[in-house]
Each structure stands twice: as structure tokens, then as C-alpha cells.
Coordinates of C-alpha atoms in Angstrom, one line a residue:
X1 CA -22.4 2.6 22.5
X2 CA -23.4 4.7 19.8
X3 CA -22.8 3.2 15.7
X4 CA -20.5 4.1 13.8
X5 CA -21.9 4.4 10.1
X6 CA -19.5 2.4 7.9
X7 CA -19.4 4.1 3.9
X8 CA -17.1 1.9 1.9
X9 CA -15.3 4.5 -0.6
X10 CA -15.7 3.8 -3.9
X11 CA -13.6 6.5 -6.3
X12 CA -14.2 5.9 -10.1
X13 CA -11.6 8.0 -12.8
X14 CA -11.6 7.9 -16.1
X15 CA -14.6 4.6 -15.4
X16 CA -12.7 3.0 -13.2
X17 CA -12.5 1.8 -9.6
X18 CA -9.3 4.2 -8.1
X19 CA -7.5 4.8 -4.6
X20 CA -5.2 7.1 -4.6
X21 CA -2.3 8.2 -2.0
X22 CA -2.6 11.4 0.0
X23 CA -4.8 12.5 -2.3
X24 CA -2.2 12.8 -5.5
X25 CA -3.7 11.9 -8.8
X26 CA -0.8 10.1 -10.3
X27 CA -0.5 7.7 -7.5
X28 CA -3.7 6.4 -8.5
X29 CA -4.1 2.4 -8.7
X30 CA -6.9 0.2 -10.4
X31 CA -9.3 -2.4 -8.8
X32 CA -11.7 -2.8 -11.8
X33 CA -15.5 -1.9 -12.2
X34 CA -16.6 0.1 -9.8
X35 CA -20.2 -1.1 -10.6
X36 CA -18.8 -4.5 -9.5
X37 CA -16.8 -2.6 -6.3
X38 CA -20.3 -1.5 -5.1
X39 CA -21.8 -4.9 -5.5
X40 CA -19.2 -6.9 -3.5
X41 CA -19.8 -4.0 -0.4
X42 CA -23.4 -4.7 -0.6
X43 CA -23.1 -8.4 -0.7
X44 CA -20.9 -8.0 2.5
X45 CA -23.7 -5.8 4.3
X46 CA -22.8 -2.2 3.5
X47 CA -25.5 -0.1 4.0
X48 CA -23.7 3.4 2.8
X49 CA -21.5 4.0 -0.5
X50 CA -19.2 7.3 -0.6
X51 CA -19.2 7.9 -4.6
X52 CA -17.0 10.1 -6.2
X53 CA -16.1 11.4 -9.2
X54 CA -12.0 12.1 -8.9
X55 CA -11.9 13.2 -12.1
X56 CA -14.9 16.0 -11.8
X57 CA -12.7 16.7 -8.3
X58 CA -9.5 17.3 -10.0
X59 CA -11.2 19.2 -13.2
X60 CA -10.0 16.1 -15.5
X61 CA -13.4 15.9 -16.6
X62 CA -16.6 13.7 -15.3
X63 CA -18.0 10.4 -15.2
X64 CA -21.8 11.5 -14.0
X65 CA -23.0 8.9 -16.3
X66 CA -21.7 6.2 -14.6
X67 CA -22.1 7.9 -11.5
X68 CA -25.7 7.9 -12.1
X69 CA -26.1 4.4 -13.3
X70 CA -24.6 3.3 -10.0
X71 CA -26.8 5.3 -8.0
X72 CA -29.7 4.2 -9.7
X73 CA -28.5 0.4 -9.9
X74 CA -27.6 0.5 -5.8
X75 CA -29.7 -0.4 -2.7
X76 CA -27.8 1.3 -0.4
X77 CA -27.4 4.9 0.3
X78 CA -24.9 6.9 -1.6
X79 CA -23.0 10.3 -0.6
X80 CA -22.2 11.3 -3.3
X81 CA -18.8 13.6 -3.7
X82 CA -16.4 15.0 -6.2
X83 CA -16.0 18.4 -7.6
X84 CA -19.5 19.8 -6.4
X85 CA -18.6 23.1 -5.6
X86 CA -20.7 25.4 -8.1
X87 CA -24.9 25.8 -9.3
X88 CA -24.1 23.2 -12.5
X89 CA -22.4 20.8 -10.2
X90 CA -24.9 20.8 -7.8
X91 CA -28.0 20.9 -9.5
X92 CA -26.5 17.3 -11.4
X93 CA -26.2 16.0 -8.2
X94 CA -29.1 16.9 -6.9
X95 CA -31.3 15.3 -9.8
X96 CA -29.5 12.2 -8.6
X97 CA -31.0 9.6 -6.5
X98 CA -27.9 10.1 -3.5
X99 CA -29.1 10.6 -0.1
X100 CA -26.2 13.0 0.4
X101 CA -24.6 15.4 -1.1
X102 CA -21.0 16.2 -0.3
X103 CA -19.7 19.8 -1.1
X104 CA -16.0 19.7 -2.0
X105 CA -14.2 21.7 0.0
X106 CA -13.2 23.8 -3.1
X107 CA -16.4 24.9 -3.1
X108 CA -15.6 27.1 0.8
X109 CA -13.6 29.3 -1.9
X110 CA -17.3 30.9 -2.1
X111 CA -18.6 30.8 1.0
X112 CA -21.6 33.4 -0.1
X113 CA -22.8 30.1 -2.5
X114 CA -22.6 27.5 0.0
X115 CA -24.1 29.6 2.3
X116 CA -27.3 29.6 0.0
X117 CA -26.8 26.0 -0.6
X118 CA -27.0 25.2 2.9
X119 CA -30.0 27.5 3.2
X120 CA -32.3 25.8 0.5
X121 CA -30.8 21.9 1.1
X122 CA -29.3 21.4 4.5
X123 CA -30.5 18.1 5.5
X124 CA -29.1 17.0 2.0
X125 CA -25.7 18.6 2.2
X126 CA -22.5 17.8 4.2
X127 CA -19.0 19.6 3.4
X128 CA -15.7 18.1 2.8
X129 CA -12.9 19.5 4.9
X130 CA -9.8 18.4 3.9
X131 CA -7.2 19.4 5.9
X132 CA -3.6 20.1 5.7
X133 CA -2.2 21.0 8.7
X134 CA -4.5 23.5 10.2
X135 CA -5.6 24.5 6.5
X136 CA -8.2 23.5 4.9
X137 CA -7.1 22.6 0.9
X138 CA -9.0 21.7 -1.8
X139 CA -7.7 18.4 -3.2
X140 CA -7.2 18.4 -6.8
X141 CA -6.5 22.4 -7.2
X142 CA -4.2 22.2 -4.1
X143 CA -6.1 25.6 -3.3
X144 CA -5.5 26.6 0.5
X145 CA -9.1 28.3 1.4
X146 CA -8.1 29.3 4.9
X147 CA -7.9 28.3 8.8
X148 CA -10.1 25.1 9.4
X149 CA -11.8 26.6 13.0
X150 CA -12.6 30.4 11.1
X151 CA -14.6 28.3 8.4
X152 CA -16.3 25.5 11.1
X153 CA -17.7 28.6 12.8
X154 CA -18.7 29.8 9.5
X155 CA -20.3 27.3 8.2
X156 CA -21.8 26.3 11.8
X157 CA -24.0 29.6 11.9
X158 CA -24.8 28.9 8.5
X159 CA -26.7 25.9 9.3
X160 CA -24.2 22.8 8.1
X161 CA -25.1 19.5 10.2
X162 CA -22.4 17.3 9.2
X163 CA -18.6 17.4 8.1
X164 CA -16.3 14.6 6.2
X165 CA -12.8 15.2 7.4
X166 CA -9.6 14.1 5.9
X167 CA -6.5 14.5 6.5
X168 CA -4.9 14.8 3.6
X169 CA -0.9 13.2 4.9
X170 CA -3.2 10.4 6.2
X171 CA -5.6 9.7 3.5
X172 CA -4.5 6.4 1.4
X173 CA -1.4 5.9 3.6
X174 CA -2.9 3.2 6.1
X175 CA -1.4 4.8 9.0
X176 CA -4.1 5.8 11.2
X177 CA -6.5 8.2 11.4
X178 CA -5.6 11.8 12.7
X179 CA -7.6 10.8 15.9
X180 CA -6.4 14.4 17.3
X181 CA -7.5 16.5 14.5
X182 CA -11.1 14.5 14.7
X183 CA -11.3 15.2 18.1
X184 CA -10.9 18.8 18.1
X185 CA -13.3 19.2 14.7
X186 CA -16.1 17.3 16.6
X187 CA -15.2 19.4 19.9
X188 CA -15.7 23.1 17.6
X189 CA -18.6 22.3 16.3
X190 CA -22.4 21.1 16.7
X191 CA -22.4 18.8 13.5
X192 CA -21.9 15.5 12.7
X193 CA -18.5 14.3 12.4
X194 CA -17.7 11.3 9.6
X195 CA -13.8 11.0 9.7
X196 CA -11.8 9.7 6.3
X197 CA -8.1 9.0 5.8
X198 CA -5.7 6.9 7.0
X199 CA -7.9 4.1 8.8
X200 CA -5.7 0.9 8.4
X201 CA -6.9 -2.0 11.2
X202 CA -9.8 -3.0 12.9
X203 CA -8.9 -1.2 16.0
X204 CA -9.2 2.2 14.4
X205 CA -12.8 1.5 14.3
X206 CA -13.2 0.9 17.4
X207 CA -11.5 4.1 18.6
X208 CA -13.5 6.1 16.1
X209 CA -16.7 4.7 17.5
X210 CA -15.9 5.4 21.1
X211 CA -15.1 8.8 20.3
X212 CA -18.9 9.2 19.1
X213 CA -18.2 9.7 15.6
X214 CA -21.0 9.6 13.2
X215 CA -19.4 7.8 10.5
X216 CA -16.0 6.7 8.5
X217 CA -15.4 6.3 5.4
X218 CA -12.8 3.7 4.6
X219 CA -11.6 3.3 1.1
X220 CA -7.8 1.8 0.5
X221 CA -7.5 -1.1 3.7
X222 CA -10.2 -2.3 2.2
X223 CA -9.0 -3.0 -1.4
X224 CA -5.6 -4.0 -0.3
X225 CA -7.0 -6.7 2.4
X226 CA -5.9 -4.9 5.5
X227 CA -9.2 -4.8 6.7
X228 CA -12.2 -7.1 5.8
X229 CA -15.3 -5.5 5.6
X230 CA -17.6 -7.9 7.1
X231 CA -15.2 -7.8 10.3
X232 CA -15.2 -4.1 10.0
X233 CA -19.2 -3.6 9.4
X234 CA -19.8 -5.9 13.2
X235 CA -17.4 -3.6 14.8
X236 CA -19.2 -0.5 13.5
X237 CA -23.1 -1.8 14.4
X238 CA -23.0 -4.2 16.7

């Protein structure tokens, strides 16, 4: 069976390690350093980090120094996400060390840009679709930027290899994943697939991984001990 890539979410506002619940800001809770958060995944074996900057994501400000300090202090590979969705934004992340860059999916708004962004860094680039209902909305701005299957075609013809999706209702809440929704992305289109939101036990992993998904970011059973990671990383590769 084919692995599942394992990206232990790491979410740093205001310079700190955050989760939040269905992506809403003020339900954000603290779990310290997020230099130290990194460190305890790679102790455990993680071989991928999803960074992001929540506060560049909801335009609260930034925390690209520390973003970069982390990049440049970690062993593992980092996809890097959080408000990318314009030339500044990009080229910042760019001049970073992360093996992958993840457009927000504010950044669909223009299609015309990420268009060219695809064209001149496509094996550095995935998008973030985050999904509400069948709409795909920006977290942070709440801006709806139309019908998730339109824009998969769209962006399919435009040359994008590989998706996160999140469910919005799902993501933080440690009820499941939105195996449905996951199955009909990765159905539409000839990309990669790495599912986020919702994942709450072991056995979510293993469904995601017989379903041939790339990849999963899991961010808040791991904080709150629903799932432990080294259980989770020899369900995902082994």
C-alpha cells in the first residue's frame, strides 16, 4: 500500500504555537514555542512540518522571522502556508528554505496570478482549498471565491500537481475527516491530494491511506493527546 505522508501542523500567531477551531481566530489555544513544537515532531520521526503564519492568513500581521528561523533551524521538510496569495508574499516565501509552497486559497480570488505562479514554480507550489460546503472560502477573510470543481478544472489545465484540502466544519473539531469530500476532490482531478481537518484517531489514517492519498496534515489530535504521533507516523509508512 502506497504511504501516506504524515505533516504535523505547526500554526504560530502572534510567536506562538496555536490550533484553532473551524478555522475561527478567537478560538485559538496556546501550546508554547513553536520552535520547541517542531523539535518534539522531529524527535518522534516526522519527516514533513506544515508551517503557517495565521496571522499573515488572517491579515493580523506576520511572523516571517520566526517563520524563517524555523525553517532554517529544521531538518525536515517544511510546507510552508499562510497568507501567500500575492508577488510580496510569495517572493518571501520563496527566498525561504521550504520545500513547498502552499498558496492560500485567497489567493484563487486572482486566478490570472496563480496562473503565472504555477507557470514559473509548479513543482514548488501546492494550493489550499478550503472548503465550505461546495465553496471554496478563504479562511481568515471568509471570502467565498466560487464552486470548488469550476476552480479544480481551472487550476488542473493550469498545471497545479497537488491540493491541501480542508474542510473548514471539520478542521480542529476531531470529528473525522470529510472522507466524501476527499474522495470526490482526488476523483476530479490529476493532482495530488493531502487531506486536513478533522482527523481525530488512528483509524482515520488508515482510511486516508487506503484511499491513496498523498498526504495529511494533522495538527489539533496531536496537541490534545488524541493521537500519538509515533503510533500515527507507523501507520502512515509502514
Amino acid at each position: 500500500m502506497k504511504q501516506l505522508e504524515l505533516l504535523p501542523a505547526v500554526d504560530v500567531k502572534a510567536g506562538m504555537a496555536v490550533r484553532l477551531s473551524k478555522a475561527k481566530l478567537d478560538s485559538a489555544s496556546e501550546f508554547g514555542s513553536p520552535s520547541d513544537v517542531v523539535k518534539d515532531f522531529l524527535l518522534a520521526g516526522a519527516k514533513w512540518i506544515h508551517l503557517v503564519d495565521l496571522d499573515a492568513a488572517f491579515g493580523t500581521g506576520n511572523n516571517s522571522v520566526l517563520i524563517k528561523e524555523i525553517i532554517n533551524n529544521t531538518s525536515a521538510k517544511v510546507q510552508l502556508s499562510g497568507g501567500i496569495n500575492n508577488d510580496a508574499s510569495l517572493n518571501n516565501a520563496l527566498a525561504t528554505k521550504a520545500a513547498r509552497i502552499n498558496l492560500g486559497t485567497a489567493a484563487l480570488a486572482d486566478i490570472e496570478w496563480v496562473k503565472k505562479v504555477l507557470a514559473a514554480n509548479s513543482e514548488r507550489i501546492s494550493i489550499s482549498l478550503d472548503i465550505k460546503g461546495q465553496m471554496l472560502t478563504a479562511r481568515g477573510s471568509g471570502l467565498v471565491v466560487g464552486e470548488i470543481f469550476e476552480y479544480l478544472s481551472i487550476l488542473d489545465k493550469a498545471g497545479c500537481s497537488r491540493y491541501v484540502v480542508t474542510d473548514i466544519d471539520s478542521d480542529g473539531a476531531l470529528s473525522g475527516p470529510n472522507l466524501d469530500l476527499l474522495r470526490k476532490v482526488s476523483q476530479s482531478t490529476q493532482g495530488s491530494v493531502i487531506a486536513s481537518g478533522g482527523v481525530a484517531k488512528l483509524s482515520d489514517l488508515t482510511d486516508l491511506r487506503q484511499m491513496g492519498i498523498e498526504g495529511v496534515v494533522l495538527g489539533k489530535a496531536l496537541y490534545v493527546g488524541a493521537i500519538d504521533i509515533s503510533k500515527a507516523l507507523d501507520i502512515c509508512y509502514k
